[in-house]
Structure formats: structure tokens, C-alpha cells
Coordinates of C-alpha atoms in Angstrom, one line a residue:
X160 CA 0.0 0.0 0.0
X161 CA 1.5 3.2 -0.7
X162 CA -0.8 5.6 1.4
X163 CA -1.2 9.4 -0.1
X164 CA -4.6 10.6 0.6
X165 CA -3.8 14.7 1.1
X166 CA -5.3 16.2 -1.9
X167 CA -2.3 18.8 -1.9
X168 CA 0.5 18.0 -4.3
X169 CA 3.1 17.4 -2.3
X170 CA 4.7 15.2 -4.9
X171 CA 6.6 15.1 -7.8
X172 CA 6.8 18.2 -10.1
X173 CA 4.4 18.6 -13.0
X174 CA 5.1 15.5 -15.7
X175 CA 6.4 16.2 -19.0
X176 CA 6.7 15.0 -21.9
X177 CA 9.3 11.9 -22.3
X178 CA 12.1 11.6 -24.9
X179 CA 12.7 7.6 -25.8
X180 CA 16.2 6.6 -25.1
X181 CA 17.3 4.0 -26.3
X182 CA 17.7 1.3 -23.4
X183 CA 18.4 -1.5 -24.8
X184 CA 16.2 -3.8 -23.0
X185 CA 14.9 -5.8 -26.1
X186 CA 11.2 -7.7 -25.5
X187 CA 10.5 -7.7 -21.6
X188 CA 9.9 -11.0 -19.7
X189 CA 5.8 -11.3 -19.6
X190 CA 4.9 -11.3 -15.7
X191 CA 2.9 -14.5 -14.0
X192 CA 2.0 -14.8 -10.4
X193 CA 1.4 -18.2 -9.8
X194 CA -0.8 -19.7 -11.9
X195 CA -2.4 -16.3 -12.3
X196 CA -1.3 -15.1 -16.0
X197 CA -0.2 -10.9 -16.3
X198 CA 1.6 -10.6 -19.2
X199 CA 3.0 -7.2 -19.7
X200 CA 5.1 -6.5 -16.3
X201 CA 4.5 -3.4 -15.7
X202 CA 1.7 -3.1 -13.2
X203 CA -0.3 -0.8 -10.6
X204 CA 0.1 -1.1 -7.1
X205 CA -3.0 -0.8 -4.3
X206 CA -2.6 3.2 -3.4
X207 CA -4.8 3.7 0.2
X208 CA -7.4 6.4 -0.8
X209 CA -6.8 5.5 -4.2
X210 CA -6.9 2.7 -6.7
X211 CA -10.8 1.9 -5.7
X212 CA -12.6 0.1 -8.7
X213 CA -13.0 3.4 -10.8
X214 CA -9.3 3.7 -10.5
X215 CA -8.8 0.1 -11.0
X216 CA -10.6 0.6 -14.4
X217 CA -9.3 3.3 -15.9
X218 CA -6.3 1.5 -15.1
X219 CA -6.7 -1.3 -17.3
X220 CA -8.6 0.5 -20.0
X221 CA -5.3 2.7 -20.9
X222 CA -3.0 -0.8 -20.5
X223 CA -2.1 -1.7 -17.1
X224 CA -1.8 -6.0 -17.0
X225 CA -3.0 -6.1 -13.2
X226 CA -3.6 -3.8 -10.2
X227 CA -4.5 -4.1 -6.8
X228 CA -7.3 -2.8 -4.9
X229 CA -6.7 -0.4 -2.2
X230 CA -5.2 -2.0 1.2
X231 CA -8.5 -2.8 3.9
X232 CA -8.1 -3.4 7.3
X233 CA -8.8 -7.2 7.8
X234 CA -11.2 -6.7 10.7
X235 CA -13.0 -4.1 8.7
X236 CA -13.7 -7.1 5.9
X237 CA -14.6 -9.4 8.7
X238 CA -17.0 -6.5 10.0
X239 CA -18.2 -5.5 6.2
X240 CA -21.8 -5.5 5.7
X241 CA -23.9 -5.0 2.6
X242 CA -24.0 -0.8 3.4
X243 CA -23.0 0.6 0.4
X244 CA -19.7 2.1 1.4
X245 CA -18.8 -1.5 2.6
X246 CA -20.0 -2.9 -0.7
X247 CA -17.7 -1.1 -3.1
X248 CA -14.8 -2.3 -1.6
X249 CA -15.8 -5.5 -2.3
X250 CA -17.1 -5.2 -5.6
X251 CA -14.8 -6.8 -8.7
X252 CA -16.4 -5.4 -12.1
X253 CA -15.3 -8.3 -15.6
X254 CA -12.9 -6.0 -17.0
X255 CA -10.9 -5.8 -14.1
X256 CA -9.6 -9.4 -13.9
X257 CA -6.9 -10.0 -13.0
X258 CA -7.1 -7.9 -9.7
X259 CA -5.6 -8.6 -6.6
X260 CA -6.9 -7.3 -3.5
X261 CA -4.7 -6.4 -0.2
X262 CA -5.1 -6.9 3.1
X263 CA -3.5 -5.3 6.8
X264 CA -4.1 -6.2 10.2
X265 CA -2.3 -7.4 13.5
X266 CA -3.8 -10.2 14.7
X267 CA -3.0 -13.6 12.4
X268 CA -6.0 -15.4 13.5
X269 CA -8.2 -12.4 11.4
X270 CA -6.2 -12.7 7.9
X271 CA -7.2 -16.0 6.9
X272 CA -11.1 -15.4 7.3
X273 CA -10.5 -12.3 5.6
X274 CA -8.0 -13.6 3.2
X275 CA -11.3 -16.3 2.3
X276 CA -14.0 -12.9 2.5
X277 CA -11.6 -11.0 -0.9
X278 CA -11.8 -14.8 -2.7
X279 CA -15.6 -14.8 -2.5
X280 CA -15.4 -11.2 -3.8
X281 CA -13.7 -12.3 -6.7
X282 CA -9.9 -11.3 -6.6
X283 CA -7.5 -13.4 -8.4
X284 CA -4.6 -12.7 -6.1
X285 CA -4.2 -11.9 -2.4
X286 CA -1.8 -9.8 -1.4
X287 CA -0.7 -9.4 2.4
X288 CA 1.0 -5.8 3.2
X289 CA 4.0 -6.1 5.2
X290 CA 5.1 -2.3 3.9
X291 CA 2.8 0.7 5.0
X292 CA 5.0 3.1 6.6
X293 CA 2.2 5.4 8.3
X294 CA 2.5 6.4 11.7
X295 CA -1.3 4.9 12.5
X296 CA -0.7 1.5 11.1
X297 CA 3.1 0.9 12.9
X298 CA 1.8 2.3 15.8
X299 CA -1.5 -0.4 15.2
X300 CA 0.7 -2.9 15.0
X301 CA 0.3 -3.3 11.2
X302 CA 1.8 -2.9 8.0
X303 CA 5.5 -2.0 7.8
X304 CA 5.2 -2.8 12.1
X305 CA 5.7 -6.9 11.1
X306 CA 8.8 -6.2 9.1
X307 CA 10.5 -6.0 13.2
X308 CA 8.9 -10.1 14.1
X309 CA 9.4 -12.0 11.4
X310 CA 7.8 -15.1 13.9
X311 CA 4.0 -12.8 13.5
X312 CA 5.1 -12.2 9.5
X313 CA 5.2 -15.8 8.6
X314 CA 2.3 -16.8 11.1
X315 CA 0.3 -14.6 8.6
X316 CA 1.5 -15.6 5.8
X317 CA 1.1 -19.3 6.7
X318 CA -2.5 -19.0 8.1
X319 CA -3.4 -17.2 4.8
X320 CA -1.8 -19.8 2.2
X321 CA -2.9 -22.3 4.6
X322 CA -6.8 -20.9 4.2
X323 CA -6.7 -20.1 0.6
X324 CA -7.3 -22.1 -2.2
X325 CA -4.3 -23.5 -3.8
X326 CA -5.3 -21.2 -7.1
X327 CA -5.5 -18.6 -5.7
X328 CA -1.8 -16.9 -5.1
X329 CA -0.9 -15.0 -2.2
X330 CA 1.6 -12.5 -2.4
X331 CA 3.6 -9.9 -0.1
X332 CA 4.3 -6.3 -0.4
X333 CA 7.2 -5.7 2.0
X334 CA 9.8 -2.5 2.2
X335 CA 13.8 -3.4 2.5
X336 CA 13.1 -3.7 6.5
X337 CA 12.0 -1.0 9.4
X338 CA 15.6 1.4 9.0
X339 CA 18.9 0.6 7.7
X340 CA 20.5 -1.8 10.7
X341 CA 21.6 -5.1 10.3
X342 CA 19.1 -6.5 12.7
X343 CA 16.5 -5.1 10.3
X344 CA 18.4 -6.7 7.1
X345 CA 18.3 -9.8 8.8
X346 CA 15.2 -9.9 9.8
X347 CA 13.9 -8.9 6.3
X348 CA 15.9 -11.9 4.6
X349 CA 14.0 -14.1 7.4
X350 CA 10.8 -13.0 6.4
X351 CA 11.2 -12.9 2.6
X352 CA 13.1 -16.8 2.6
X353 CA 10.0 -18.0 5.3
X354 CA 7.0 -16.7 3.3
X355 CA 8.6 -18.3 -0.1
X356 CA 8.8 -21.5 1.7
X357 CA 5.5 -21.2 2.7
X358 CA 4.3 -21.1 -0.4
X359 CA 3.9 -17.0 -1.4
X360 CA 3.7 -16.4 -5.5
X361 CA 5.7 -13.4 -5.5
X362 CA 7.0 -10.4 -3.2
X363 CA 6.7 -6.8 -4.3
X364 CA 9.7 -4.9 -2.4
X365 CA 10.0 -1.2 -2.1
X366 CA 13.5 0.0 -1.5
X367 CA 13.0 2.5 0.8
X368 CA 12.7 1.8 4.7
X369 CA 9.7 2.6 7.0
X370 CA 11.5 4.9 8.5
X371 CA 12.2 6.9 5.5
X372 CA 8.6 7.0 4.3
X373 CA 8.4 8.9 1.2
X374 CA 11.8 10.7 2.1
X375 CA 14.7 10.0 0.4
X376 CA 15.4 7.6 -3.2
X377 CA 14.3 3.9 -3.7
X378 CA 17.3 2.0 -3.0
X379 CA 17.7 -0.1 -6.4
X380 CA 21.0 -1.7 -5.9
X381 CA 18.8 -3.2 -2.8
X382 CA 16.0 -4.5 -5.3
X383 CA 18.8 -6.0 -7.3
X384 CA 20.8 -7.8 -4.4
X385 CA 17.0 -9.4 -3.4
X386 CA 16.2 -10.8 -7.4
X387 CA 19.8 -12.3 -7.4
X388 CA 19.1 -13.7 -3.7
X389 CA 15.5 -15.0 -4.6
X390 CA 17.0 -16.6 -8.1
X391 CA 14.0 -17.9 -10.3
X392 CA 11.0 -16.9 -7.7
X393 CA 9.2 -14.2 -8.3
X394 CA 10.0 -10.5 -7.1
X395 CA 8.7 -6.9 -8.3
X396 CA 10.1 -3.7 -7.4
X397 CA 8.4 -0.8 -6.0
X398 CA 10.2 2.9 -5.1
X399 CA 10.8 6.0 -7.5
X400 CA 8.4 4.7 -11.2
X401 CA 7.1 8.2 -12.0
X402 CA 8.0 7.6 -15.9
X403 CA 7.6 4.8 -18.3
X404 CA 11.6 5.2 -18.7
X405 CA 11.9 4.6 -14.8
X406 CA 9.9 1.6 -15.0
X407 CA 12.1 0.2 -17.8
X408 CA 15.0 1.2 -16.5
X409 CA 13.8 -0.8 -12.7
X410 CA 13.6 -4.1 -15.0
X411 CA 16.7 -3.9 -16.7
X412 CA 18.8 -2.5 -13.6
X413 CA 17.8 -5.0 -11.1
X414 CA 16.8 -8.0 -12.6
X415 CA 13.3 -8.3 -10.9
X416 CA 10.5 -9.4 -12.8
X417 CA 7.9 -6.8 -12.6
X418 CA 7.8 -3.2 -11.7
X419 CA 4.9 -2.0 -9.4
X420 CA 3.9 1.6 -9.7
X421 CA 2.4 3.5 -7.1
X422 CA 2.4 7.4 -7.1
X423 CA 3.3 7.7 -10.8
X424 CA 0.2 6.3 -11.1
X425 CA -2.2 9.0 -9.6
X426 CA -3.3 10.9 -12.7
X427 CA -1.2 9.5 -15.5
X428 CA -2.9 6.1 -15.8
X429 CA -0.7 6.5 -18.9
X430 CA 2.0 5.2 -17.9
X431 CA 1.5 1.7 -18.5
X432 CA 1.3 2.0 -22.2
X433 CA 3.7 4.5 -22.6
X434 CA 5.5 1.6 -20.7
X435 CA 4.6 -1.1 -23.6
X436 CA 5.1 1.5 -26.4
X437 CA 9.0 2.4 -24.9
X438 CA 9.6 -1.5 -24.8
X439 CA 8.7 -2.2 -28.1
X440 CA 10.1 0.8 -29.6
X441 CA 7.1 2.5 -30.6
X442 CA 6.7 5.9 -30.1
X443 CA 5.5 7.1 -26.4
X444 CA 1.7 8.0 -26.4
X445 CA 1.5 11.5 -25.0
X446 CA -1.9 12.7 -23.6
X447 CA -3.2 15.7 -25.4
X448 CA -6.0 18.1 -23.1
X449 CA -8.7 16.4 -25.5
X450 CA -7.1 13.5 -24.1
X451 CA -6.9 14.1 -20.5
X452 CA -10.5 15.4 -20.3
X453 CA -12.0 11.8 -22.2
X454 CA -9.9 10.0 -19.3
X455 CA -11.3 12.6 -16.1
X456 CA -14.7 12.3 -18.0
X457 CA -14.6 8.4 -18.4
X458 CA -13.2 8.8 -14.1
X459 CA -16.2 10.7 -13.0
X460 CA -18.6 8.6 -14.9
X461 CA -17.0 4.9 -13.4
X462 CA -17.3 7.1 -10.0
X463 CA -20.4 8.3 -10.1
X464 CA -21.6 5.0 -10.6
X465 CA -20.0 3.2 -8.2
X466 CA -20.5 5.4 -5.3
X467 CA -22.9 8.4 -6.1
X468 CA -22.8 12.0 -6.5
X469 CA -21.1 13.2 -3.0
X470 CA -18.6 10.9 -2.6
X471 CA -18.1 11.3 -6.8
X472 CA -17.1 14.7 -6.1
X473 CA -14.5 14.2 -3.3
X474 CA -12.7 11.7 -5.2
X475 CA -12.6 13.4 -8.9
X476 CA -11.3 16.5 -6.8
X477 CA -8.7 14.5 -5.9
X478 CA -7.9 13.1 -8.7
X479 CA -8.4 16.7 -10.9
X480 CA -5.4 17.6 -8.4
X481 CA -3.1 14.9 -9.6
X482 CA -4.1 15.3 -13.5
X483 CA -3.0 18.9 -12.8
X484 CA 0.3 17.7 -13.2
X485 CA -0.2 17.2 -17.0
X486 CA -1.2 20.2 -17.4
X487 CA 1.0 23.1 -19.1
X488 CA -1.1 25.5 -16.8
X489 CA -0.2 23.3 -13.5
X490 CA -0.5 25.4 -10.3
X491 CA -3.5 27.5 -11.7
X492 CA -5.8 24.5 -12.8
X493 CA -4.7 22.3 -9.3
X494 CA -6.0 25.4 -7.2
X495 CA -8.8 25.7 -9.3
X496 CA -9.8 21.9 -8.6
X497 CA -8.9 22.0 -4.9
X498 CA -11.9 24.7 -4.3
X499 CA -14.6 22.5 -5.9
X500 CA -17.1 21.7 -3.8
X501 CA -19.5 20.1 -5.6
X502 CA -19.9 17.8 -9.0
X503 CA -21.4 20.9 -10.8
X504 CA -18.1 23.1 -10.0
X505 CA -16.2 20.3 -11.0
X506 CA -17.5 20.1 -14.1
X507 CA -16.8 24.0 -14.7
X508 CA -13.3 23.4 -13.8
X509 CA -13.0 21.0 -16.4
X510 CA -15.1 22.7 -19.2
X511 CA -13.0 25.9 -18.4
X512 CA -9.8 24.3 -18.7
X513 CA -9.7 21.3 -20.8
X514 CA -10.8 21.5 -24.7
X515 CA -13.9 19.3 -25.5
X516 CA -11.9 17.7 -28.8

């Protein structure tokens, strides 16, 4: 889970367009998890706040292979009950497959029911986060907190392979341990051998430490000495994919199989096929405004349907902030967006500063 739910950009600068070096990676390895088929390996991660099924959609309908649905608390799947709000989290639309969905919790005796709740929902993969950073889930116990007892870790991990059915892969998201000590190494190494032995399809690793947060770069040479340690079992990289070059480069630097983005996901759901298009030499789609406001459009609409008008609004407001980025006008169209209060005024933002076609 990468967690970013303050609608003010504190991220990256404005995106730009992307020469195409030449990186002499030749055809990418197509990406399998399990028995659970990807293809392309460039995929999105689960974003807390973020990549609900709207997101999830759009997703897929400009190229990504696979995402994953935003991280949910395992006792609030347990607890979930057909309210609306509940529902949506729960709900997997055709086009979407394959989707994994992610869970986070403390106590090990609550994955494994939950683990079975996401496979009657209809993910294809389950994914168990071992990486949020945020100061409420370490101080809950959860997330990044089980990278420091690698004894809790793999009771997790073996109550939820243990409970799921054998097609169905389980998966980890983990970051390169809880700071930069060798107690943390270790234990990291403890957790990542245990949960392959116990059957895990893959491990998405982030190269940055709890600790650091968002702070600092992605530690690649880290990503690369984990693929050489892990050999022929499955690992994708997470940390610092803002560009379809990055993503490239992530694959051919380090080895690992896939490339998992997170932030450079939120409002350039480009990315994956400018991604496919740099691999196979083709020439990098670049998203015209015409462009950008069929994408918002198509966003609102997949919103709007899923969880109605209010809750349509906060989210596209959100998401108009990130699409700022694109935009040659960036800081006057993100302010713009960030005092919408409504669908209507949303809609004159966009009429006002995107071109119909």
C-alpha cells in the first residue's frame, strides 16, 4: 500500500513529456504470479485512498496488466456488511480481472477469514501488506510494524496460504526492512526466505525503509541484491516509477520481474502504455488536453456509478489535483480543482480548462 490521501501535491513536479532513449532492454519478460497469468510486467500497485474500482478501471482500460485494490483493514472485511460504502470495496467489475486485492491487520487469527471474504469477492490474487509506513498502522501494530517479528510475519503468511485455495496466489508487499540496521536486514531476509517457503507467488519490495517514508530515493542496488538472492521466484520492485523510462529502467537495472507503480500512477494512468510503447520501440503516447479530459470524464462517470454523486465529487477532486500535473497550466488548474465543492463546479473546472476535442 503506498498511502497518499492529502489532496495537496506534495509530490513530484508537473510531468512532462518523455524523450525515448534508447535502453536497450529488447522484449521484456511477460509477468505470472502463480498460476495467475499478467503478461505485460508493468503493473499498478494498491494506493490507500486511491486505486478503488474506478481507478482500477481506468487502469486497465489505458494498458495496465493487473492492479490491486486499495489496502482494507482485515477486521473491517470481517465487520463489512452489505451498506453501500462497505459494498464497493468488495465489488470486482469483468474487466478488471486480473485484480488482486490487499489486506492489513495485526492479529493472524483475522487474515485468513478475511484472506477467504476477498476470494468470495472475486480477486484473483491476495496480497498481504507487510510495507505501510504510516505512523497509524506501525503504531497499530500493522503494516510495515511486522517487518520488526518475522515469527508474527510468517504466522500470517502461513494462516493465509494455509486458508486459501491453492489457485489462488498469495503475495507480499514488504519495504527493505524497518531502518537501515543489520538487525532489520536480517530480519527482512528471514521474512522474505519464510514466506517463499510457505508457499507465497511473489513479493513486491519497495526500496525505501519505514523509517524513510516517502523521504529520500528507492534503494535499487537493494532491489537488485534481493532478485539475485531469490534466483527464479518471483520478485517486483516498487520505489521512484514516476516515468515509463523509470519503469524500464527498474527491470533492466535489477533484474526483478515486474515493476509495481504506485504514485506515478495517480493521474497519469498512462503510464503503463507509454511503458509497452517504450519497450517495443514504438513511439510514447503523449496525452493531449482532449485526451486528458476523455480520461477525467470516463473517471467521473466509473465514480459516479460506483458510489454516487457526493462521494463522486470528493474523489474526482482528488484526482483533478493529480491530472494537474499534466497540465502546461499546473498550479492555476490544481487550485482551481482544490476549491470544488460540488460535481457541478467540478464540471466548470473542467469545461473551463480542458478542450472538448
Amino acid at each position: 500500500m503506498t498511502n497518499v490521501t492529502s489532496i495537496q501535491d506534495k509530490h513530484p513536479p508537473p510531468i512532462r513529456s518523455q524523450s525515448r532513449p534508447e535502453l536497450g532492454l529488447g522484449n521484456v519478460r511477460p509477468l505470472s504470479i502463480g498460476q495467475v497469468k499478467i503478461g505485460f510486467p508493468v503493473v499498478q500497485a494498491a494506493l490507500s485512498g486511491y486505486s478503488d474500482g474506478p481507478m482500477r478501471i481506468v487502469a486497465r482500460r489505458l494498458g495496465a496488466s493487473y492492479s490491486l485494490a486499495e489496502v482494507l483493514i482485515d477486521r473491517f472485511v470481517l465487520d463489512a456488511t452489505n451498506q453501500h460504502h462497505a459494498r464497493r470495496h468488495l465489488t470486482i467489475t469483468d474487466e478488471e480481472h486480473p485484480v488482486g486485492g490487499q489486506l492489513m491487520g495485526s492479529n493472524p487469527s483475522e487474515f485468513a477469514p478475511a484472506a477467504l471474504r476477498l476470494v468470495a469477492a472475486g480477486f484473483d490474487v491476495i496480497d498481504i501488506n507487510f510495507g505501510c509506513p504510516v505512523k497509524t498502522a506501525v503504531s497499530g501494530c500493522r503494516g510495515g510494524y511486522h517487518l520488526s517479528q518475522p515469527d508474527v510475519a510468517l504466522e500470517i503468511v502461513s494462516r493465509t496460504r494455509d486458508a486459501v485455495p491453492d489457485s489462488i496466489p498469495v503475495t507480499l508487499k514488504m519495504r527493505r526492512g524497518i531502518d537501515d540496521s543489520e538487525e532489520s536486514r536480517e530480519r527482512f531476509f528471514r521474512i522474505l526466505d519464510g514466506a517463499f517457503a510457505r508457499g507465497v507467488a511473489a513479493i513486491t519490495v519497495h526500496g525505501r525503509t519505514v523509517e524513510q517514508r516517502y523521504v529520500g530515493p528507492s534503494n535499487w542496488d537493494f532491489l537488485r541484491e534481493v532478485k539475485q538472492h531469490a534466483g527464479s521466484k518471483t520478485i517486483l520492485g516498487s520505489g521512484d516509477l514516476f516515468t515509463a523510462q523509470a519503469c524500464l529502467e527498474m527491470l533492466r537495472d535489477t533484474g526483478v520481474d515486474g515493476a509495481s507503480v504506485a504514485r506515478g500512477a495517480i493521474g497519469n494512468p498512462w503510464i503503463f502504455a507509454q511503458a509497452n510503447a517504450l519497450a517495443a520501440g514504438r513511439p510514447l503516447p503523449e496525452p493531449n488536453l482532449a485526451e486528458q479530459r476523455r480520461v477525467l470524464e470516463m473517471h467521473a462517470e466509473l465514480c459516479l456509478k460506483s458510489s454516487g454523486e457526493k462521494q463522486a465529487h470528493l474523489t474526482m477532486r482528488m484526482f483533478g489535483i493529480k491530472f494537474a500535473r499534466l497540465h502546461p497550466q499546473f498550479t492555476e488548474l490544481r487550485n482551481a480543482w482544490a476549491v470544488c465543492r460540488n460535481m457541478s463546479a467540478w464540471r466548470e473546472v473542467l469545461e473551463q480548462w480542458y478542450p472538448s476535442g
